[in-house]
PDB file of C-alpha atoms in Angstrom:
ATOM      1  CA  UNK A   1     281.284 160.796-115.836  1.00  0.00           C
ATOM      2  CA  UNK A   2     283.026 163.949-114.632  1.00  0.00           C
ATOM      3  CA  UNK A   3     283.263 164.240-110.856  1.00  0.00           C
ATOM      4  CA  UNK A   4     282.075 167.377-109.069  1.00  0.00           C
ATOM      5  CA  UNK A   5     284.072 168.761-106.148  1.00  0.00           C
ATOM      6  CA  UNK A   6     283.351 171.782-103.962  1.00  0.00           C
ATOM      7  CA  UNK A   7     286.188 174.311-103.649  1.00  0.00           C
ATOM      8  CA  UNK A   8     285.859 175.519-100.077  1.00  0.00           C
ATOM      9  CA  UNK A   9     287.040 175.163 -96.504  1.00  0.00           C
ATOM     10  CA  UNK A  10     283.659 176.218 -95.120  1.00  0.00           C
ATOM     11  CA  UNK A  11     282.202 173.150 -93.419  1.00  0.00           C
ATOM     12  CA  UNK A  12     278.687 174.598 -93.569  1.00  0.00           C
ATOM     13  CA  UNK A  13     278.929 174.955 -97.351  1.00  0.00           C
ATOM     14  CA  UNK A  14     280.127 171.363 -97.628  1.00  0.00           C
ATOM     15  CA  UNK A  15     277.285 170.151 -95.429  1.00  0.00           C
ATOM     16  CA  UNK A  16     274.695 172.011 -97.516  1.00  0.00           C
ATOM     17  CA  UNK A  17     276.110 170.847-100.869  1.00  0.00           C
ATOM     18  CA  UNK A  18     276.368 167.254 -99.657  1.00  0.00           C
ATOM     19  CA  UNK A  19     272.614 167.262 -99.005  1.00  0.00           C
ATOM     20  CA  UNK A  20     272.023 167.852-102.722  1.00  0.00           C
ATOM     21  CA  UNK A  21     273.298 164.349-103.431  1.00  0.00           C
ATOM     22  CA  UNK A  22     275.675 165.362-106.242  1.00  0.00           C
ATOM     23  CA  UNK A  23     278.941 166.097-104.404  1.00  0.00           C
ATOM     24  CA  UNK A  24     281.926 163.796-104.995  1.00  0.00           C
ATOM     25  CA  UNK A  25     284.712 165.546-103.088  1.00  0.00           C
ATOM     26  CA  UNK A  26     286.228 168.802-101.812  1.00  0.00           C
ATOM     27  CA  UNK A  27     289.341 170.862-102.488  1.00  0.00           C
ATOM     28  CA  UNK A  28     290.822 173.327-100.008  1.00  0.00           C
ATOM     29  CA  UNK A  29     293.830 175.633 -99.936  1.00  0.00           C
ATOM     30  CA  UNK A  30     295.383 178.093 -97.464  1.00  0.00           C
ATOM     31  CA  UNK A  31     293.390 181.027 -98.888  1.00  0.00           C
ATOM     32  CA  UNK A  32     290.108 179.171 -98.456  1.00  0.00           C
ATOM     33  CA  UNK A  33     291.115 178.219 -94.912  1.00  0.00           C
ATOM     34  CA  UNK A  34     291.727 181.897 -94.155  1.00  0.00           C
ATOM     35  CA  UNK A  35     288.336 182.895 -95.606  1.00  0.00           C
ATOM     36  CA  UNK A  36     286.647 180.235 -93.501  1.00  0.00           C
ATOM     37  CA  UNK A  37     288.386 181.620 -90.423  1.00  0.00           C
ATOM     38  CA  UNK A  38     290.221 178.432 -89.513  1.00  0.00           C
ATOM     39  CA  UNK A  39     293.885 177.653 -89.013  1.00  0.00           C
ATOM     40  CA  UNK A  40     293.327 174.061 -87.884  1.00  0.00           C
ATOM     41  CA  UNK A  41     293.901 172.217 -91.146  1.00  0.00           C
ATOM     42  CA  UNK A  42     293.568 168.737 -89.693  1.00  0.00           C
ATOM     43  CA  UNK A  43     290.313 169.304 -87.808  1.00  0.00           C
ATOM     44  CA  UNK A  44     288.676 171.083 -90.741  1.00  0.00           C
ATOM     45  CA  UNK A  45     289.831 168.468 -93.239  1.00  0.00           C
ATOM     46  CA  UNK A  46     288.533 165.595 -91.119  1.00  0.00           C
ATOM     47  CA  UNK A  47     285.196 167.349 -90.558  1.00  0.00           C
ATOM     48  CA  UNK A  48     284.841 167.607 -94.332  1.00  0.00           C
ATOM     49  CA  UNK A  49     285.856 163.963 -94.817  1.00  0.00           C
ATOM     50  CA  UNK A  50     283.140 162.891 -92.380  1.00  0.00           C
ATOM     51  CA  UNK A  51     280.561 164.723 -94.486  1.00  0.00           C
ATOM     52  CA  UNK A  52     281.530 163.785 -98.043  1.00  0.00           C
ATOM     53  CA  UNK A  53     283.330 160.431 -97.603  1.00  0.00           C
ATOM     54  CA  UNK A  54     285.130 161.196-100.855  1.00  0.00           C
ATOM     55  CA  UNK A  55     288.425 162.777-101.965  1.00  0.00           C
ATOM     56  CA  UNK A  56     289.382 165.838 -99.908  1.00  0.00           C
ATOM     57  CA  UNK A  57     292.518 167.779-100.869  1.00  0.00           C
ATOM     58  CA  UNK A  58     294.618 169.629 -98.280  1.00  0.00           C
ATOM     59  CA  UNK A  59     297.639 171.713 -99.269  1.00  0.00           C
ATOM     60  CA  UNK A  60     301.190 171.826 -97.936  1.00  0.00           C
ATOM     61  CA  UNK A  61     302.661 175.131 -96.763  1.00  0.00           C
ATOM     62  CA  UNK A  62     306.381 174.456 -97.104  1.00  0.00           C
ATOM     63  CA  UNK A  63     308.081 175.220-100.432  1.00  0.00           C
ATOM     64  CA  UNK A  64     311.142 172.958-100.206  1.00  0.00           C
ATOM     65  CA  UNK A  65     310.943 169.311-101.252  1.00  0.00           C
ATOM     66  CA  UNK A  66     311.957 167.930 -97.860  1.00  0.00           C
ATOM     67  CA  UNK A  67     309.411 170.121 -96.086  1.00  0.00           C
ATOM     68  CA  UNK A  68     306.628 169.188 -98.499  1.00  0.00           C
ATOM     69  CA  UNK A  69     307.396 165.502 -98.049  1.00  0.00           C
ATOM     70  CA  UNK A  70     307.314 165.883 -94.274  1.00  0.00           C
ATOM     71  CA  UNK A  71     303.974 167.710 -94.377  1.00  0.00           C
ATOM     72  CA  UNK A  72     302.555 165.253 -96.907  1.00  0.00           C
ATOM     73  CA  UNK A  73     303.368 162.314 -94.661  1.00  0.00           C
ATOM     74  CA  UNK A  74     301.336 163.917 -91.878  1.00  0.00           C
ATOM     75  CA  UNK A  75     298.421 165.029 -94.090  1.00  0.00           C
ATOM     76  CA  UNK A  76     298.050 161.666 -95.828  1.00  0.00           C
ATOM     77  CA  UNK A  77     297.989 159.854 -92.481  1.00  0.00           C
ATOM     78  CA  UNK A  78     294.716 161.547 -91.497  1.00  0.00           C
ATOM     79  CA  UNK A  79     292.393 159.527 -93.721  1.00  0.00           C
ATOM     80  CA  UNK A  80     292.336 157.311 -96.790  1.00  0.00           C
ATOM     81  CA  UNK A  81     290.139 159.975 -98.402  1.00  0.00           C
ATOM     82  CA  UNK A  82     292.705 162.769 -98.070  1.00  0.00           C
ATOM     83  CA  UNK A  83     294.858 163.912-100.993  1.00  0.00           C
ATOM     84  CA  UNK A  84     297.862 166.189-100.555  1.00  0.00           C
ATOM     85  CA  UNK A  85     298.126 169.272-102.750  1.00  0.00           C
ATOM     86  CA  UNK A  86     301.647 169.938-104.001  1.00  0.00           C
ATOM     87  CA  UNK A  87     302.511 172.982-106.159  1.00  0.00           C
ATOM     88  CA  UNK A  88     304.030 172.307-109.574  1.00  0.00           C
ATOM     89  CA  UNK A  89     307.513 173.709-108.984  1.00  0.00           C
ATOM     90  CA  UNK A  90     310.915 172.048-109.259  1.00  0.00           C
ATOM     91  CA  UNK A  91     310.820 171.322-105.527  1.00  0.00           C
ATOM     92  CA  UNK A  92     307.230 170.194-105.871  1.00  0.00           C
ATOM     93  CA  UNK A  93     308.139 167.708-108.605  1.00  0.00           C
ATOM     94  CA  UNK A  94     310.875 166.267-106.384  1.00  0.00           C
ATOM     95  CA  UNK A  95     308.356 165.860-103.586  1.00  0.00           C
ATOM     96  CA  UNK A  96     305.735 164.323-105.888  1.00  0.00           C
ATOM     97  CA  UNK A  97     308.183 161.733-107.166  1.00  0.00           C
ATOM     98  CA  UNK A  98     308.936 160.593-103.609  1.00  0.00           C
ATOM     99  CA  UNK A  99     305.340 160.745-102.358  1.00  0.00           C
ATOM    100  CA  UNK A 100     304.039 158.828-105.385  1.00  0.00           C
ATOM    101  CA  UNK A 101     306.107 155.822-104.281  1.00  0.00           C
ATOM    102  CA  UNK A 102     304.160 155.548-101.021  1.00  0.00           C
ATOM    103  CA  UNK A 103     301.204 153.148-100.781  1.00  0.00           C
ATOM    104  CA  UNK A 104     299.025 156.114 -99.756  1.00  0.00           C
ATOM    105  CA  UNK A 105     300.676 158.640-102.102  1.00  0.00           C
ATOM    106  CA  UNK A 106     297.547 160.478-103.265  1.00  0.00           C
ATOM    107  CA  UNK A 107     298.720 163.697-104.952  1.00  0.00           C
ATOM    108  CA  UNK A 108     296.799 166.673-106.287  1.00  0.00           C
ATOM    109  CA  UNK A 109     299.358 168.707-108.252  1.00  0.00           C
ATOM    110  CA  UNK A 110     298.213 172.302-107.921  1.00  0.00           C
ATOM    111  CA  UNK A 111     298.867 175.688-109.518  1.00  0.00           C
ATOM    112  CA  UNK A 112     299.056 174.232-113.030  1.00  0.00           C
ATOM    113  CA  UNK A 113     298.997 176.847-115.793  1.00  0.00           C
ATOM    114  CA  UNK A 114     300.353 175.003-118.839  1.00  0.00           C
ATOM    115  CA  UNK A 115     300.195 171.577-120.517  1.00  0.00           C
ATOM    116  CA  UNK A 116     303.925 171.160-119.923  1.00  0.00           C
ATOM    117  CA  UNK A 117     303.472 171.587-116.173  1.00  0.00           C
ATOM    118  CA  UNK A 118     300.625 169.063-116.269  1.00  0.00           C
ATOM    119  CA  UNK A 119     302.802 166.625-118.229  1.00  0.00           C
ATOM    120  CA  UNK A 120     305.678 166.937-115.751  1.00  0.00           C
ATOM    121  CA  UNK A 121     303.369 166.507-112.759  1.00  0.00           C
ATOM    122  CA  UNK A 122     301.849 163.390-114.324  1.00  0.00           C
ATOM    123  CA  UNK A 123     305.324 161.982-114.954  1.00  0.00           C
ATOM    124  CA  UNK A 124     306.223 162.709-111.328  1.00  0.00           C
ATOM    125  CA  UNK A 125     303.293 160.568-110.195  1.00  0.00           C
ATOM    126  CA  UNK A 126     300.458 163.013-109.543  1.00  0.00           C
ATOM    127  CA  UNK A 127     296.980 161.525-109.212  1.00  0.00           C
ATOM    128  CA  UNK A 128     295.276 164.782-110.231  1.00  0.00           C
ATOM    129  CA  UNK A 129     296.536 167.913-111.987  1.00  0.00           C
ATOM    130  CA  UNK A 130     294.627 171.063-111.013  1.00  0.00           C
ATOM    131  CA  UNK A 131     294.505 173.517-113.924  1.00  0.00           C
ATOM    132  CA  UNK A 132     293.639 177.056-112.795  1.00  0.00           C
ATOM    133  CA  UNK A 133     291.286 178.117-115.562  1.00  0.00           C
ATOM    134  CA  UNK A 134     289.934 181.310-114.022  1.00  0.00           C
ATOM    135  CA  UNK A 135     293.292 182.765-113.081  1.00  0.00           C
ATOM    136  CA  UNK A 136     294.502 182.296-116.658  1.00  0.00           C
ATOM    137  CA  UNK A 137     291.368 183.945-118.006  1.00  0.00           C
ATOM    138  CA  UNK A 138     291.951 186.840-115.586  1.00  0.00           C
ATOM    139  CA  UNK A 139     295.365 187.325-117.225  1.00  0.00           C
ATOM    140  CA  UNK A 140     293.895 187.290-120.737  1.00  0.00           C
ATOM    141  CA  UNK A 141     294.929 183.697-121.474  1.00  0.00           C
ATOM    142  CA  UNK A 142     292.762 180.795-122.628  1.00  0.00           C
ATOM    143  CA  UNK A 143     292.566 178.567-119.583  1.00  0.00           C
ATOM    144  CA  UNK A 144     290.179 176.134-121.219  1.00  0.00           C
ATOM    145  CA  UNK A 145     292.637 175.492-124.046  1.00  0.00           C
ATOM    146  CA  UNK A 146     295.121 174.264-121.429  1.00  0.00           C
ATOM    147  CA  UNK A 147     292.483 171.798-120.223  1.00  0.00           C
ATOM    148  CA  UNK A 148     291.877 170.610-123.807  1.00  0.00           C
ATOM    149  CA  UNK A 149     295.578 170.228-124.583  1.00  0.00           C
ATOM    150  CA  UNK A 150     296.282 168.423-121.319  1.00  0.00           C
ATOM    151  CA  UNK A 151     293.367 166.059-121.959  1.00  0.00           C
ATOM    152  CA  UNK A 152     294.750 165.282-125.437  1.00  0.00           C
ATOM    153  CA  UNK A 153     298.277 164.662-124.122  1.00  0.00           C
ATOM    154  CA  UNK A 154     297.113 162.366-121.328  1.00  0.00           C
ATOM    155  CA  UNK A 155     294.897 160.412-123.720  1.00  0.00           C
ATOM    156  CA  UNK A 156     297.582 160.086-126.378  1.00  0.00           C
ATOM    157  CA  UNK A 157     300.210 158.761-123.981  1.00  0.00           C
ATOM    158  CA  UNK A 158     297.979 156.840-121.612  1.00  0.00           C
ATOM    159  CA  UNK A 159     298.619 158.826-118.439  1.00  0.00           C
ATOM    160  CA  UNK A 160     296.280 157.648-115.651  1.00  0.00           C
ATOM    161  CA  UNK A 161     296.463 161.125-114.072  1.00  0.00           C
ATOM    162  CA  UNK A 162     293.090 162.912-113.864  1.00  0.00           C
ATOM    163  CA  UNK A 163     292.518 166.416-115.263  1.00  0.00           C
ATOM    164  CA  UNK A 164     290.937 168.675-112.638  1.00  0.00           C
ATOM    165  CA  UNK A 165     289.544 172.051-113.732  1.00  0.00           C
ATOM    166  CA  UNK A 166     290.019 174.538-110.890  1.00  0.00           C
ATOM    167  CA  UNK A 167     289.640 178.281-110.324  1.00  0.00           C
ATOM    168  CA  UNK A 168     286.177 178.136-111.884  1.00  0.00           C
ATOM    169  CA  UNK A 169     284.462 181.519-111.807  1.00  0.00           C
ATOM    170  CA  UNK A 170     281.056 180.932-113.435  1.00  0.00           C
ATOM    171  CA  UNK A 171     278.846 178.407-115.181  1.00  0.00           C
ATOM    172  CA  UNK A 172     280.428 179.079-118.587  1.00  0.00           C
ATOM    173  CA  UNK A 173     283.658 177.709-117.117  1.00  0.00           C
ATOM    174  CA  UNK A 174     281.746 174.630-115.947  1.00  0.00           C
ATOM    175  CA  UNK A 175     280.361 173.942-119.419  1.00  0.00           C
ATOM    176  CA  UNK A 176     283.713 174.682-121.049  1.00  0.00           C
ATOM    177  CA  UNK A 177     285.568 172.310-118.733  1.00  0.00           C
ATOM    178  CA  UNK A 178     283.063 169.531-119.353  1.00  0.00           C
ATOM    179  CA  UNK A 179     283.329 169.974-123.121  1.00  0.00           C
ATOM    180  CA  UNK A 180     287.137 170.120-122.879  1.00  0.00           C
ATOM    181  CA  UNK A 181     287.178 166.693-121.239  1.00  0.00           C
ATOM    182  CA  UNK A 182     288.024 167.489-117.619  1.00  0.00           C
ATOM    183  CA  UNK A 183     287.704 164.447-115.350  1.00  0.00           C
ATOM    184  CA  UNK A 184     286.899 166.591-112.318  1.00  0.00           C
ATOM    185  CA  UNK A 185     285.525 170.088-111.759  1.00  0.00           C
ATOM    186  CA  UNK A 186     285.959 171.894-108.465  1.00  0.00           C
ATOM    187  CA  UNK A 187     283.622 174.843-108.006  1.00  0.00           C
ATOM    188  CA  UNK A 188     282.921 177.422-105.288  1.00  0.00           C
ATOM    189  CA  UNK A 189     279.562 177.116-103.555  1.00  0.00           C
ATOM    190  CA  UNK A 190     278.369 180.290-105.308  1.00  0.00           C
ATOM    191  CA  UNK A 191     278.968 178.688-108.721  1.00  0.00           C
ATOM    192  CA  UNK A 192     277.256 175.482-107.595  1.00  0.00           C
ATOM    193  CA  UNK A 193     274.206 177.588-106.740  1.00  0.00           C
ATOM    194  CA  UNK A 194     274.356 179.264-110.164  1.00  0.00           C
ATOM    195  CA  UNK A 195     274.461 175.851-111.856  1.00  0.00           C
ATOM    196  CA  UNK A 196     271.046 174.837-110.550  1.00  0.00           C
ATOM    197  CA  UNK A 197     269.278 178.161-111.028  1.00  0.00           C
ATOM    198  CA  UNK A 198     267.329 179.431-114.029  1.00  0.00           C
ATOM    199  CA  UNK A 199     264.611 182.092-114.043  1.00  0.00           C
ATOM    200  CA  UNK A 200     262.744 179.964-116.584  1.00  0.00           C
ATOM    201  CA  UNK A 201     262.595 177.102-114.083  1.00  0.00           C
ATOM    202  CA  UNK A 202     261.171 179.419-111.429  1.00  0.00           C
ATOM    203  CA  UNK A 203     258.585 180.876-113.826  1.00  0.00           C
ATOM    204  CA  UNK A 204     257.630 177.442-115.129  1.00  0.00           C
ATOM    205  CA  UNK A 205     257.229 176.036-111.628  1.00  0.00           C
ATOM    206  CA  UNK A 206     255.063 178.947-110.529  1.00  0.00           C
ATOM    207  CA  UNK A 207     252.885 178.520-113.621  1.00  0.00           C
ATOM    208  CA  UNK A 208     252.417 174.808-112.941  1.00  0.00           C
ATOM    209  CA  UNK A 209     251.497 175.523-109.323  1.00  0.00           C
ATOM    210  CA  UNK A 210     249.073 178.289-110.320  1.00  0.00           C
ATOM    211  CA  UNK A 211     247.360 175.983-112.812  1.00  0.00           C
ATOM    212  CA  UNK A 212     247.133 173.252-110.199  1.00  0.00           C
ATOM    213  CA  UNK A 213     245.534 175.625-107.696  1.00  0.00           C
ATOM    214  CA  UNK A 214     242.893 176.493-110.292  1.00  0.00           C
ATOM    215  CA  UNK A 215     242.097 172.817-110.873  1.00  0.00           C
ATOM    216  CA  UNK A 216     242.225 171.839-107.201  1.00  0.00           C
ATOM    217  CA  UNK A 217     240.145 174.797-106.164  1.00  0.00           C
TER     218      UNK A 217
END
């Protein structure tokens, strides 16, 4: 079964989504932290961990391998549920290779835009590869095809790395990612709300209630 993560750094959104009983984890990044109005990565991450008790990804800020490794060591020490997000660059691959050797080396390789990047990240020891579907679609590319190709490559060669569909803009992306074989989807709270809504459900419910009121008097 595909896991469902929330893509946010807003603790209130996490708390609300967790009450639905369908949330498996959370992904954050520096942009989401800024939108949530927080600069305290550790406190926010641990608040989220306390709510979901599942995988929570927090991203490094440094761009050099040594700096990423240093930050990763700190981030991964916070909780057994925390994953470190490392960008798929040459320096990022160097960092992933080192971090993957650690007993707690839980890596979410981020900013993946091609099957070759996903392949390299998996070889470097990433636990997840985050494919940015929406950003590719914004540029006129087929982001979902990258998910499909990555899924096929990982299956063919037996990579244990999980395919995570990220940068999801709407429910069509959700359905596409599920059909493409993504192991994990991470969605904004607004998309999560769209997933559960249908005007037909609302109309049907109101009709049932109206009929019941007639019977019950």
